[in-house]
CSV table of C-alpha atoms in Angstrom, one decimal:
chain,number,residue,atom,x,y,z
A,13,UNK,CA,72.7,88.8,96.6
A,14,UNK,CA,73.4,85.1,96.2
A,15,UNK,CA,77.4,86.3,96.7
A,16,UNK,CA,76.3,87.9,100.1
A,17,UNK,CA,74.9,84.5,101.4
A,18,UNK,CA,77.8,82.8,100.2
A,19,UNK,CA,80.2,85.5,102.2
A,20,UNK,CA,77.5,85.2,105.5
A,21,UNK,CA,77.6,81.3,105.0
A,22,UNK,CA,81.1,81.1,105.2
A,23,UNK,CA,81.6,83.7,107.7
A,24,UNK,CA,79.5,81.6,110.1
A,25,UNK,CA,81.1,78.1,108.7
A,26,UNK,CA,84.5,79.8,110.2
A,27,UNK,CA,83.3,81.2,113.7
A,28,UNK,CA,81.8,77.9,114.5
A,29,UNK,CA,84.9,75.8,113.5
A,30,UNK,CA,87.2,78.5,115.7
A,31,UNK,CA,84.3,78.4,118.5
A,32,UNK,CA,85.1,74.3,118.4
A,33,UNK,CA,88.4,74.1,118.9
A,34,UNK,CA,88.9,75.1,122.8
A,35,UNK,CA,85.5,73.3,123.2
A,36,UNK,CA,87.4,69.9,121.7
A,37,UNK,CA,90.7,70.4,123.4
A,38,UNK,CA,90.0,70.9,126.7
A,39,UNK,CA,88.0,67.8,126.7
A,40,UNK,CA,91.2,66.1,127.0
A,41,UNK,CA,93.2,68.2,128.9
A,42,UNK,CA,92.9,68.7,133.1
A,43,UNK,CA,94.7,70.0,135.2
A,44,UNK,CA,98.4,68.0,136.4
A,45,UNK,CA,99.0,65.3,138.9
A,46,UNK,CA,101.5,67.3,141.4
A,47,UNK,CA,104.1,65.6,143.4
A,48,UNK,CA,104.5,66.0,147.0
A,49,UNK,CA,107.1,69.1,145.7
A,50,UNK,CA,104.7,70.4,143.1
A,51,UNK,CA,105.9,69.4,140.6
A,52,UNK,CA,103.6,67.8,137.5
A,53,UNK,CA,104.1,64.0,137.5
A,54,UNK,CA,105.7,63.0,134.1
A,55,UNK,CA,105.4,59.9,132.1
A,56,UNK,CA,108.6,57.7,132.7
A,57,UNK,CA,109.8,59.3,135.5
A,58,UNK,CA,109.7,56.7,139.0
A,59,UNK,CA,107.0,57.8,141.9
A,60,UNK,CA,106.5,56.2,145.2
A,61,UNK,CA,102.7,56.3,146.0
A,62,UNK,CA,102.9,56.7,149.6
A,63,UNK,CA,99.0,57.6,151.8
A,64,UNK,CA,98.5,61.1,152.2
A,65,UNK,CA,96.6,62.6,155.5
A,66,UNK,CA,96.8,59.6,157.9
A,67,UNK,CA,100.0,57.0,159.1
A,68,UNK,CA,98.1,54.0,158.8
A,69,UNK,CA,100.4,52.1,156.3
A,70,UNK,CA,103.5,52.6,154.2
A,71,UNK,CA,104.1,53.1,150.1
A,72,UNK,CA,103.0,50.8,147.9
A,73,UNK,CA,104.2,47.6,147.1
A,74,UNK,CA,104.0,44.3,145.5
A,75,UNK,CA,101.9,41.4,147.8
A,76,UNK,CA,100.9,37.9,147.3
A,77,UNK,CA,97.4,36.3,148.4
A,78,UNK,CA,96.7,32.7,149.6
A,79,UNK,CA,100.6,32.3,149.7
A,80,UNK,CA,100.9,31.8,146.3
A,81,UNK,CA,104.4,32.9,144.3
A,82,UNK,CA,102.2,34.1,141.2
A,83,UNK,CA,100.4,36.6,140.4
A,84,UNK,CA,101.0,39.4,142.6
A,85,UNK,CA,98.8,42.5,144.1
A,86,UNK,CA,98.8,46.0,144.4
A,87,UNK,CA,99.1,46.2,148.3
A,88,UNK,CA,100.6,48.6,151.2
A,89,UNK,CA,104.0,47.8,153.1
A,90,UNK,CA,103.3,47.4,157.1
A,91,UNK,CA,103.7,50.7,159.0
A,92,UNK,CA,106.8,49.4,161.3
A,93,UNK,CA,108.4,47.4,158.4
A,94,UNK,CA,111.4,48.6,157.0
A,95,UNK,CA,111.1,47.8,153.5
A,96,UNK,CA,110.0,51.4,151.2
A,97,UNK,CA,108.1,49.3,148.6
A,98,UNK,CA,108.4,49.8,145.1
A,99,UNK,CA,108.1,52.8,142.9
A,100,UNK,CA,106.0,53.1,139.9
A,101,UNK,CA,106.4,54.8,136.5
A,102,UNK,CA,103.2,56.1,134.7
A,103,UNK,CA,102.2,56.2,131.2
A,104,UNK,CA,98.5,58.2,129.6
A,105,UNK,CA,97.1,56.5,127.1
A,106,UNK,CA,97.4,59.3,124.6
A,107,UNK,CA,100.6,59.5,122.5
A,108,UNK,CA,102.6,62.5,122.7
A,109,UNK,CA,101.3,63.4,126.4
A,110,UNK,CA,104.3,63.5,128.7
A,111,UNK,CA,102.4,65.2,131.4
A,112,UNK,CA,100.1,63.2,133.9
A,113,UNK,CA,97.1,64.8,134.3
A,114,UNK,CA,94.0,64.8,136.8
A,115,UNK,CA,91.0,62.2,135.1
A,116,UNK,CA,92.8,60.7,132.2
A,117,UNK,CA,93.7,57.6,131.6
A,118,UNK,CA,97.1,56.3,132.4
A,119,UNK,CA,99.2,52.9,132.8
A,120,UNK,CA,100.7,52.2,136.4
A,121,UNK,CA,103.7,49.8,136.2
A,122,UNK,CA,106.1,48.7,139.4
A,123,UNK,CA,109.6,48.8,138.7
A,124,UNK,CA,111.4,45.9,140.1
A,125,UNK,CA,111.5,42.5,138.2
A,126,UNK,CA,109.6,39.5,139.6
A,127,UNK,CA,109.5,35.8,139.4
A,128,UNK,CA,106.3,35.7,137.3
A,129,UNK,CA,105.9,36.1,134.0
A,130,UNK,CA,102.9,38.1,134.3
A,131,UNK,CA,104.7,41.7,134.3
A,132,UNK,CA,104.4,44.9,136.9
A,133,UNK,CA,101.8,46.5,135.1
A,134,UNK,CA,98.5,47.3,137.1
A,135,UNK,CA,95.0,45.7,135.7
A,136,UNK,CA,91.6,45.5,137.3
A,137,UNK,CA,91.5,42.0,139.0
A,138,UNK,CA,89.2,38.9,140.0
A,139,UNK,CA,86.5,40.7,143.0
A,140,UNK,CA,86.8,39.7,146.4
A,141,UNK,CA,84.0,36.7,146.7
A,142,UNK,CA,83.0,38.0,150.5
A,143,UNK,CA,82.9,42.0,149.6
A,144,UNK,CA,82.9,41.9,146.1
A,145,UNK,CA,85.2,44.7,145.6
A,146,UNK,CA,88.0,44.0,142.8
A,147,UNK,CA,91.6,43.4,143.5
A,148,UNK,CA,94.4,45.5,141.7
A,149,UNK,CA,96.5,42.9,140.8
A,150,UNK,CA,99.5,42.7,138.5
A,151,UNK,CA,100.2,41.5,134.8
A,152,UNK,CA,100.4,42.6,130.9
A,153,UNK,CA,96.8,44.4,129.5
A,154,UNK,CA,96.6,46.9,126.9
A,155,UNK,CA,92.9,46.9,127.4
A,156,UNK,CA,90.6,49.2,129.4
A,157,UNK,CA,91.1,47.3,132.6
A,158,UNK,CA,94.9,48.3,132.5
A,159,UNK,CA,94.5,51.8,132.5
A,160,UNK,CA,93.5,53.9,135.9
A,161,UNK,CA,93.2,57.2,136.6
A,162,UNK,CA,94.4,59.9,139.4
A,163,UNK,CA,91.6,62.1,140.7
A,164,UNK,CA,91.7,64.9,143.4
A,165,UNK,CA,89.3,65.2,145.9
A,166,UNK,CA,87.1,67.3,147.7
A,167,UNK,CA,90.1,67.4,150.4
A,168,UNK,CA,93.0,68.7,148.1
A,169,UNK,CA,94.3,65.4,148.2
A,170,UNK,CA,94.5,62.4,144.8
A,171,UNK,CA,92.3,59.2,144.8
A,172,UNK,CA,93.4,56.4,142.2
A,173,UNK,CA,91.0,55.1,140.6
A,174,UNK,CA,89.1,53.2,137.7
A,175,UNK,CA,86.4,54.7,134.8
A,176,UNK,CA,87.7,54.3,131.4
A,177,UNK,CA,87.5,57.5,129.3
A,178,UNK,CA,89.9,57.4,126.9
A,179,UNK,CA,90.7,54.2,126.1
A,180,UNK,CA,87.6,52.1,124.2
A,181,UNK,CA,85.5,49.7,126.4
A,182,UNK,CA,82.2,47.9,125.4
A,183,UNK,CA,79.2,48.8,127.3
A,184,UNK,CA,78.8,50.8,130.4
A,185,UNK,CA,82.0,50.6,132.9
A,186,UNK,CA,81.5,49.5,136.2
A,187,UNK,CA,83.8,52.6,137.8
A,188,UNK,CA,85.5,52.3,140.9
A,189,UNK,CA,87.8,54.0,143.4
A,190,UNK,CA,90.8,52.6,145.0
A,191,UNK,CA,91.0,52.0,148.6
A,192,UNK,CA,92.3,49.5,151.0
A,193,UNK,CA,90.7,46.2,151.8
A,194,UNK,CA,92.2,43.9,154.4
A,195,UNK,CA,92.1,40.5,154.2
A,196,UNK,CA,93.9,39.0,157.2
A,197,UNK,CA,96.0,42.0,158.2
A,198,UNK,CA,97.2,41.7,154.4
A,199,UNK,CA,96.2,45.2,153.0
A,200,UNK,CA,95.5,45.2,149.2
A,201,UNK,CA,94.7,47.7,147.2
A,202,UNK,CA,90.8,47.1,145.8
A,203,UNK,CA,88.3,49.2,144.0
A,204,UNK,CA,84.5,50.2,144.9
A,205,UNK,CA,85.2,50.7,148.4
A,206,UNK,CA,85.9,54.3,150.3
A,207,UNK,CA,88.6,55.8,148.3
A,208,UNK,CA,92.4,56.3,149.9
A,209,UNK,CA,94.0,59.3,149.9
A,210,UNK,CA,97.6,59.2,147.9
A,211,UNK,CA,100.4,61.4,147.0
A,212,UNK,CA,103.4,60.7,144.7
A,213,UNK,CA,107.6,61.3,145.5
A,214,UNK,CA,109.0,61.3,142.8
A,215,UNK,CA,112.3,59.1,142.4
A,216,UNK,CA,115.8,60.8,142.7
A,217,UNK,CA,118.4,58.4,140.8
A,218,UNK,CA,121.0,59.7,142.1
A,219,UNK,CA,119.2,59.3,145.6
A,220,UNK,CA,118.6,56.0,144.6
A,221,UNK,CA,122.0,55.0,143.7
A,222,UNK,CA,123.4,56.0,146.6
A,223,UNK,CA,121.5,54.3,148.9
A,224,UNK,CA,121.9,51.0,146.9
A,225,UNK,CA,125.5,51.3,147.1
A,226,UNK,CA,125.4,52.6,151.0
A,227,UNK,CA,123.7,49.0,151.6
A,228,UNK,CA,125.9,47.4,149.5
């Protein structure tokens, strides 16, 4: 009789381990970032974040504020200007994850090299003293407030934004979504405002070459 426990026991020990597996794994999976061909957005690889829906303002880019050289923002190129801004590579906080995915945490870095010292690397900056909405600015963090994350809306379309769930923070987060604030026609890139609708193109180096050397 006391065999037969023993047997039920670990009959039971095993169904709940198996049962806790897809439960544990899919905590930290999600569904993939898509480009604007649909393809899944991979770490390393170059994206230019460009708005998706409306024309109001082109890719990303690196900004100043105040008219100081250092440190820069996360801001939008003017609609008529002919400059493409800069693109991005992306990195998730887990090792061994090449694939971007929807709610996980991620680095955002710009890839050009700049005056400052600071780096290209996105972090949660100083809030705006009038709104009090927080500036994405640029420079080196391997803390929470380095990491973002790419949601998708109700819309179909991806909001970047900021809630820590993979990499440790102390306390309660004070989550936020991108969007735009603008602070004398500059548009910079802020959290906990209305969130801005994004989409990603992803980088073609041999595209890229060849226009370097066409302007050359």
């Amino acid at each position: 009789m006391m065999r037969f426990h023993k047997s039920l026991f670990s009959i039971f020990s095993l169904l709940c381990f198996f049962m806790a597996i897809p439960s544990t794994a899919g905590q930290f999976d999600g569904p993939p970032v898509l480009d604007t061909e649909g393809r899944p957005l991979q770490r390393d690889a170059e994206y230019f974040i460009k708005p998706a829906i409306t024309d109001v303002a082109g890719n990303l880019t690196l900004i100043t504020r105040k008219g100081d050289q250092c440190p820069f923002y996360v801001g939008q190129v003017p609609l008529l200007s002919q400059e493409t801004g800069f693109a991005v590579s992306l990195a998730p906080y887990r090792e061994g994850e090449d694939t971007i995915r929807e709610g996980r945490d991620l680095k955002f870095v710009f890839q050009v090299f700049t005056i400052c010292i600071t780096g290209t690397q996105w972090k949660v900056g100083e809030a705006d003293p009038k709104t009090g909405r927080r500036f994405v600015k640029l420079g080196y963090d391997n803390t929470a407030t380095g990491y973002f994350r790419i949601d998708k809306s109700d819309l179909g379309v991806y909001n970047i934004g900021w809630c820590p769930s993979d990499v440790p923070i102390k306390g309660r987060p004070r989550c936020g979504s991108a969007g735009i604030l603008i602070e004398k026609g500059v548009r910079f890139l802020a959290l906990d405002g209305p969130a801005f609708p994004f989409e990603f193109v992803r980088v073609d180096p041999v595209e890229e070459l060849g226009s370097i050397l066409q302007e050359k």
